[in-house]
Amino acid sequence: MSLDPPTYLNSLQNNIRARPIPWEGAVRANTITSEDLKRIKAVDKVRKEQRRKTVEENFSAYRSLLLGGDGSKSVLQSASRRPDVVQYILVLSSDLLNDIPDFAFQLLDHPEPYTPFLPLLTSSSNPEEPIPLLASSVLSSLISNAQTKFPKSTPKTDEALTKLYAYLAGLVKHQDSGLQDIAVQMVSAVLRTQNSRQTFWKQRQETIGPLFDILRAAAGTSREGDSTLGSGGTSVRGGEGGISGGVGIQLLYHVLLAVWLLSFEGASIGNELEEDQEITALYTHLLRISPKEKTTRLLLSTLLNIFLPNKSALFPIAVSVRLPSLLENIKSRHLTDPDLLEDLSSLSDMLNEYTSSQTTFDEYASEVLAGHLRWSPPHRSQRFWAENAHRILVENQGELPKKLSEILSKGWENDKQVLAIACNDVGWLVKQCPEKRDGLEKLGVKARVMELMADKDEGVRWESLRAVGEWLRYSFEG
């Protein structure tokens, strides 16, 4: 799962490496010690092989340089008033971690491996400030290696992970796609273990939303507009190199990768992920417009991970957004990735098995219980209502009308269509089973439908007027 280093971060690090620093002046000002300078110069602007040999011959000295020890401070702490020195040391730290695999494990043997770096995450409120960004790069590398060295979580790593996630979540919210991409790649680098994924999920109020905001931008929809995603609308692909909302393909891929890693906790997070982010409808739409096999593969694999442990809750939603028919369409594409084809086959077979066992009533019930109505065929079918209205009203102690009442009680400001469909259904229920009107009135359905006759949306007004008309007709006839 190796990712290419972000261009912006590479450019920033190269600029810092090239800047001249008056080291002797820093020693005279007691910003760093002469011993610090000796160690820095021994690995500064030298070949990788020489740098590696120098560090490996004296791991403890370079661990003390960065983290402190034996009564001495970390050079990052002693030079805290010199941003140029701090930036350089952070870049050097990243270079040593990248060039010398064992160096990370040497740092992790220190009793406080994260202490000099963590305060730097909050040293500036400006997301474009180099020091927090460079510190997050070092921390993500350290934490990633800690997960290898210590399979079980440790309090210090957990604390560092929590603070790193908080910083990266803020970066993902930034409007600059380069900064977003850096943050998302760092998230992926540390989402390797169950503990790191569970920690990320515990912080979901700040971590999950920004990722899905990017995905919704790519899909061309707002947070509350997801119910229109399964309608099979036209493609929202943008210009070359991106799709919609200015989201580039690489950023899209990296966000999908992070969510895919998170989806390995599907058994514990799948239902809440659906409830909070409506991932089934969103991913169905992204599948429809997916520009590359690599994005299609991640979309399918993520859905498979969250569907498998949550079939009863999520399959009805998948059917209501027409995922099964979309999967059949995807099969006709010229796909070559074997993992993609395997996941496509598995997902399609599971959904086909589910749909073959469903009746029209079951499909309608699934849609209502999912809490998001769409103009699926039953809503307009006179035959469906003639055959099923009574069953809808009485089955499972009136579970479906109660759910319709709950749906009607919401405002649906960004998806008024849901209210129009609910009013349509109420009209059919009253028309087919007028003797059950009292039960609907007790649920507050009649009052709410009458209230919606004054709604600003024309479709809602029309359907509510129709429903009230049925009510009045039977009231007069009675």
XYZ file of C-alpha atoms in Angstrom:
478
model
C 0.000 0.000 0.000
C 2.839 2.359 -0.840
C 1.734 5.839 -1.889
C 3.687 8.439 -3.828
C 4.860 11.310 -1.579
C 2.626 14.385 -1.989
C 4.113 16.901 -4.424
C 3.513 19.917 -2.172
C 5.249 18.301 0.796
C 8.194 17.194 -1.349
C 8.584 20.708 -2.710
C 8.448 22.231 0.775
C 11.065 19.806 2.107
C 13.375 20.431 -0.856
C 13.163 24.194 -0.322
C 14.054 23.811 3.356
C 17.002 21.511 2.583
C 18.369 24.124 0.166
C 18.181 27.064 2.582
C 21.469 28.147 4.173
C 21.384 28.189 7.966
C 24.009 30.133 10.015
C 24.794 27.187 12.273
C 27.781 28.741 14.035
C 25.617 31.728 14.983
C 23.032 29.335 16.417
C 25.757 27.768 18.574
C 26.982 31.181 19.787
C 23.389 32.102 20.708
C 23.066 28.827 22.643
C 20.218 27.796 20.369
C 22.007 24.508 19.778
C 25.140 23.001 21.273
C 28.414 22.418 19.484
C 27.779 18.681 19.888
C 24.393 19.101 18.190
C 26.058 20.913 15.302
C 28.683 18.186 14.942
C 25.984 15.534 14.627
C 23.938 17.614 12.181
C 26.863 18.349 9.893
C 27.855 14.691 9.852
C 24.594 13.840 8.067
C 23.875 17.128 6.274
C 24.153 17.173 2.471
C 25.882 13.797 2.260
C 25.107 10.669 0.263
C 22.423 8.395 1.676
C 24.867 5.552 2.186
C 27.207 7.750 4.231
C 24.311 9.173 6.244
C 23.027 5.709 7.002
C 26.449 4.462 8.103
C 26.960 7.501 10.358
C 23.613 7.105 12.114
C 23.787 3.333 12.446
C 27.183 3.642 14.121
C 25.744 5.984 16.760
C 21.989 5.474 17.032
C 21.872 6.725 20.625
C 23.484 10.070 19.732
C 20.950 10.794 17.002
C 18.092 9.652 19.197
C 19.258 12.131 21.828
C 19.590 14.854 19.181
C 15.929 14.574 18.233
C 14.356 13.438 21.502
C 16.766 14.517 24.229
C 18.267 12.312 26.910
C 20.708 12.173 29.802
C 19.562 15.586 30.967
C 19.750 17.249 27.564
C 16.860 18.736 25.630
C 15.740 17.772 22.164
C 17.221 20.127 19.598
C 13.631 20.910 18.617
C 12.975 22.211 22.129
C 16.224 24.146 22.517
C 15.778 25.786 19.082
C 12.066 26.502 19.509
C 12.590 30.244 18.833
C 14.337 29.597 15.538
C 11.698 28.463 12.991
C 14.368 27.923 10.328
C 16.254 25.469 12.552
C 13.073 23.687 13.650
C 11.961 23.284 10.042
C 15.352 21.917 9.048
C 15.433 19.402 11.925
C 11.933 18.185 11.061
C 12.953 17.612 7.445
C 16.137 15.865 8.632
C 14.015 13.675 10.926
C 11.829 12.617 7.993
C 14.917 11.904 5.882
C 16.461 9.726 8.586
C 13.196 7.811 9.069
C 12.848 7.238 5.325
C 16.491 6.355 4.628
C 17.231 4.227 7.706
C 14.443 1.717 8.460
C 15.777 0.794 11.917
C 15.963 4.429 13.055
C 12.216 4.568 13.786
C 12.521 1.598 16.128
C 15.480 3.251 17.867
C 13.392 6.378 18.463
C 10.497 4.288 19.738
C 12.768 2.787 22.399
C 12.969 6.275 23.938
C 10.591 6.738 26.910
C 9.031 9.821 25.265
C 9.304 9.291 21.484
C 6.553 11.747 20.544
C 7.047 14.524 23.094
C 9.180 16.990 21.038
C 6.885 16.698 18.002
C 3.347 16.829 19.438
C 3.386 20.498 20.604
C 4.431 21.532 17.102
C 1.062 20.367 15.698
C -0.626 23.280 17.457
C 2.183 25.832 17.110
C 0.186 27.779 14.499
C -3.473 28.154 13.547
C -2.479 28.724 9.918
C -2.913 25.406 8.051
C -0.261 26.463 5.528
C 2.377 26.966 8.234
C 5.267 24.545 7.515
C 6.147 23.467 11.075
C 2.860 21.665 11.991
C 2.781 20.062 8.550
C 6.362 18.802 8.811
C 5.779 17.586 12.378
C 2.700 15.627 11.266
C 4.820 13.921 8.603
C 7.333 12.764 11.212
C 4.589 11.652 13.605
C 2.690 9.671 10.981
C 5.901 7.811 10.114
C 6.731 7.165 13.769
C 3.221 5.985 14.647
C 3.067 3.769 11.587
C 6.272 2.074 12.690
C 5.048 1.872 16.283
C 2.104 -0.191 15.087
C 4.589 -2.691 13.674
C 6.840 -2.702 16.738
C 4.002 -2.789 19.278
C 0.981 -4.687 17.873
C -0.946 -3.846 21.038
C -1.776 -0.218 21.695
C 0.228 1.812 24.189
C -0.991 4.916 26.063
C 1.677 7.155 24.538
C 0.959 6.044 20.966
C -2.795 6.371 21.556
C -2.326 9.936 22.803
C -0.140 10.828 19.825
C -2.606 9.226 17.425
C -5.518 11.209 18.856
C -3.663 14.519 18.497
C -2.431 13.653 15.010
C -5.966 12.774 13.851
C -7.282 16.074 15.217
C -4.650 18.040 13.278
C -5.129 16.078 10.055
C -8.924 16.444 10.260
C -8.476 20.216 10.232
C -6.168 19.938 7.239
C -8.685 17.837 5.293
C -11.217 20.663 5.726
C -8.875 23.098 3.986
C -9.830 24.293 0.514
C -6.379 23.534 -0.889
C -6.497 20.079 -2.483
C -2.740 19.671 -2.065
C -3.008 20.026 1.715
C -6.058 17.756 1.736
C -4.144 15.086 -0.145
C -1.200 15.254 2.265
C -3.522 14.821 5.253
C -5.496 11.954 3.720
C -2.313 10.057 2.818
C -1.047 10.455 6.379
C -4.355 9.120 7.687
C -4.006 6.066 5.447
C -0.451 5.523 6.679
C -1.636 5.024 10.272
C -4.985 3.251 9.736
C -3.197 -0.094 9.766
C -4.438 -1.646 12.981
C -7.759 -2.243 14.625
C -6.829 0.138 17.427
C -5.901 2.985 15.062
C -9.154 2.509 13.134
C -11.217 2.415 16.323
C -9.492 5.565 17.571
C -10.259 7.283 14.266
C -13.906 6.220 14.584
C -14.121 7.433 18.198
C -13.129 10.872 16.880
C -15.659 10.657 14.033
C -17.275 13.969 14.913
C -14.116 15.617 13.558
C -12.489 12.932 11.384
C -15.174 11.251 9.254
C -17.192 14.234 8.010
C -14.377 15.992 6.091
C -13.556 12.791 4.159
C -17.167 12.325 3.117
C -17.485 16.004 2.242
C -14.786 15.414 -0.387
C -16.604 12.320 -1.657
C -19.910 14.202 -1.869
C -18.172 17.008 -3.758
C -16.835 14.403 -6.182
C -20.352 13.002 -6.578
C -21.804 16.461 -7.121
C -24.171 16.387 -4.156
C -24.666 18.082 -0.807
C -24.886 16.407 2.595
C -28.680 16.356 2.651
C -29.167 15.573 -1.016
C -28.051 11.962 -1.004
C -31.480 10.479 -1.674
C -31.208 11.630 -5.282
C -27.980 9.742 -5.807
C -29.585 6.429 -6.656
C -31.730 7.867 -9.407
C -29.346 7.046 -12.238
C -28.852 10.644 -13.273
C -26.328 11.921 -15.752
C -22.603 11.787 -15.182
C -21.074 14.571 -13.128
C -17.533 14.033 -14.344
C -15.588 17.239 -14.482
C -12.680 18.204 -16.638
C -9.612 16.141 -17.356
C -7.885 14.948 -14.187
C -10.959 15.144 -11.963
C -14.647 14.467 -11.680
C -16.959 16.906 -9.935
C -16.441 19.705 -7.425
C -12.809 20.152 -8.480
C -11.847 16.838 -6.854
C -8.858 15.323 -8.633
C -8.677 11.606 -9.296
C -5.663 11.156 -7.022
C -7.364 12.896 -4.097
C -10.505 10.845 -4.718
C -8.450 7.646 -4.744
C -6.651 8.518 -1.510
C -9.903 9.363 0.313
C -11.464 6.110 -0.908
C -8.365 4.269 0.319
C -8.717 5.764 3.814
C -12.414 4.827 3.998
C -11.589 1.336 2.684
C -9.074 0.842 5.503
C -11.694 2.023 7.984
C -14.260 -0.395 6.513
C -12.362 -3.358 7.965
C -14.242 -2.412 11.137
C -17.489 -2.841 9.202
C -19.122 -5.044 11.845
C -18.948 -2.292 14.465
C -19.297 0.839 12.317
C -21.316 -0.178 9.223
C -24.777 0.749 10.460
C -23.669 4.082 11.948
C -21.691 4.899 8.809
C -24.889 4.401 6.820
C -26.963 6.418 9.271
C -24.499 9.311 9.473
C -23.127 9.456 5.916
C -25.578 7.421 3.757
C -22.615 5.579 2.347
C -24.674 3.109 0.286
C -26.340 5.758 -1.874
C -23.147 7.802 -2.116
C -20.951 4.866 -3.121
C -23.562 3.623 -5.590
C -23.425 6.977 -7.348
C -19.625 7.107 -7.221
C -19.554 3.620 -8.761
C -21.685 4.913 -11.611
C -19.215 7.708 -12.399
C -15.978 6.036 -11.255
C -13.258 7.169 -13.677
C -10.653 4.449 -13.024
C -10.484 0.761 -12.174
C -8.539 1.593 -9.006
C -11.384 3.769 -7.689
C -14.005 1.196 -8.716
C -12.049 -1.510 -6.877
C -11.980 0.485 -3.626
C -15.667 1.375 -3.881
C -16.708 -2.254 -4.356
C -14.383 -3.596 -1.682
C -15.565 -1.029 0.864
C -19.227 -1.866 0.224
C -18.431 -5.561 0.572
C -16.669 -4.961 3.903
C -19.597 -3.075 5.413
C -22.358 -5.188 3.829
C -21.125 -8.612 4.915
C -21.712 -8.095 8.671
C -24.792 -5.870 8.174
C -26.852 -7.595 5.474
C -30.272 -7.228 7.062
C -29.851 -3.490 7.625
C -27.968 -2.469 4.480
C -29.224 -4.765 1.710
C -32.673 -3.106 1.664
C -30.980 0.255 1.178
C -28.765 -1.157 -1.570
C -31.854 -2.403 -3.404
C -33.682 0.904 -2.997
C -30.792 2.813 -4.648
C -30.674 0.251 -7.502
C -27.220 -1.068 -6.720
C -27.970 -4.597 -8.080
C -28.809 -3.311 -11.570
C -25.755 -1.020 -11.503
C -23.514 -3.987 -10.698
C -24.876 -5.810 -13.734
C -24.032 -2.760 -15.818
C -20.501 -2.621 -14.388
C -19.986 -6.250 -15.412
C -20.299 -5.130 -19.037
C -17.313 -2.804 -18.712
C -13.917 -4.000 -19.910
C -12.386 -4.617 -16.489
C -9.100 -6.439 -15.906
C -8.253 -6.109 -12.200
C -8.706 -9.589 -10.655
C -9.487 -8.283 -7.146
C -12.087 -5.921 -8.585
C -13.725 -8.706 -10.594
C -13.812 -11.018 -7.571
C -15.431 -8.377 -5.340
C -17.881 -7.437 -8.101
C -18.943 -11.066 -8.477
C -19.286 -11.597 -4.710
C -21.294 -8.440 -4.165
C -23.538 -9.058 -7.161
C -24.227 -12.676 -6.148
C -25.137 -11.688 -2.588
C -27.507 -8.945 -3.683
C -29.101 -11.101 -6.373
C -29.740 -13.819 -3.795
C -31.330 -11.244 -1.520
C -33.500 -9.607 -4.191
C -34.722 -12.954 -5.519
C -36.199 -13.656 -2.095
C -38.033 -10.326 -1.891
C -41.602 -9.600 -2.950
C -42.831 -6.184 -4.072
C -44.179 -5.661 -0.558
C -40.781 -6.504 0.898
C -39.098 -4.003 -1.387
C -41.517 -1.273 -0.357
C -41.156 -2.134 3.330
C -37.361 -2.102 3.009
C -37.437 1.345 1.465
C -39.713 2.782 4.143
C -37.760 1.210 6.997
C -34.533 2.564 5.481
C -36.037 6.004 6.142
C -35.416 7.520 2.724
C -38.131 7.406 0.078
C -37.579 7.475 -3.687
C -39.989 7.274 -6.587
C -39.602 3.510 -6.910
C -42.345 1.662 -8.877
C -44.669 0.709 -5.964
C -45.450 4.327 -5.083
C -47.239 4.909 -8.412
C -48.740 1.439 -8.855
C -52.511 1.226 -8.350
C -52.274 -2.553 -8.318
C -49.617 -2.493 -5.601
C -51.789 -0.382 -3.296
C -54.901 -2.418 -3.990
C -53.066 -5.607 -3.034
C -50.895 -4.337 -0.165
C -52.438 -1.278 1.545
C -54.148 -3.289 4.289
C -51.018 -5.331 4.944
C -48.922 -2.168 5.140
C -51.228 -0.772 7.812
C -51.430 -3.841 10.046
C -48.240 -5.882 9.632
C -45.876 -5.914 12.614
C -48.337 -3.860 14.682
C -48.392 -0.984 12.204
C -44.625 -0.654 11.909
C -44.731 0.909 8.431
C -47.281 3.683 9.066
C -45.341 4.576 12.202
C -42.207 4.887 10.097
C -44.081 6.965 7.499
C -45.197 9.272 10.297
C -41.577 9.587 11.435
C -40.447 10.404 7.891
C -43.198 13.019 7.542
C -42.209 14.668 10.817
C -38.829 15.756 9.413
C -38.229 18.902 7.368
C -36.151 17.397 4.515
C -35.070 20.891 3.501
C -32.620 19.614 0.902
C -34.742 16.727 -0.331
C -38.412 17.726 -0.418
C -39.117 14.806 -2.735
C -39.201 12.529 0.315
C -42.150 14.471 1.768
C -43.990 14.383 -1.562
C -43.616 10.595 -1.783
C -44.751 10.122 1.820
C -47.875 12.212 1.144
C -48.518 10.150 -1.981
C -48.369 6.953 0.083
C -50.703 8.347 2.732
C -53.221 9.234 0.009
C -53.173 5.676 -1.331
C -53.554 4.173 2.153
C -56.604 6.326 2.879
C -58.089 5.581 -0.537
C -57.716 1.811 -0.197
C -58.444 1.474 3.529
C -60.648 4.383 4.609
C -61.670 2.481 7.728
C -58.095 2.840 9.009
C -58.113 6.655 8.901
C -58.428 6.993 12.669
C -55.222 5.073 13.233
C -53.344 7.374 10.878
C -54.841 10.435 12.565
C -53.643 9.185 15.960
C -50.113 9.026 14.558
C -50.395 12.710 13.610
C -50.294 11.926 9.899
C -53.411 13.863 8.920
C -52.355 17.031 10.742
C -48.891 16.907 9.229
C -50.194 16.318 5.685
C -52.588 19.270 6.038
C -49.702 21.406 7.260
C -47.687 20.462 4.165
C -50.366 21.937 1.865
C -48.655 25.253 2.582
C -45.135 23.994 1.919
C -42.950 26.068 -0.401
C -42.252 23.041 -2.623
C -44.802 22.577 -5.417
C -44.463 18.784 -5.466
C -45.101 18.539 -1.737
C -48.136 20.839 -1.980
C -49.614 18.779 -4.814
C -49.200 15.393 -3.134
C -50.410 16.647 0.248
C -53.477 18.176 -1.420
C -54.219 14.825 -3.065
C -53.886 12.992 0.250
C -56.140 15.446 2.094
C -58.628 15.162 -0.782
C -58.897 11.410 -0.193
C -59.402 12.025 3.494
C -62.161 14.582 2.903
C -63.886 12.419 0.300
C -64.346 9.578 2.701
C -65.227 11.950 5.529
C -68.114 13.409 3.469
C -69.223 9.982 2.279
C -69.197 8.714 5.826
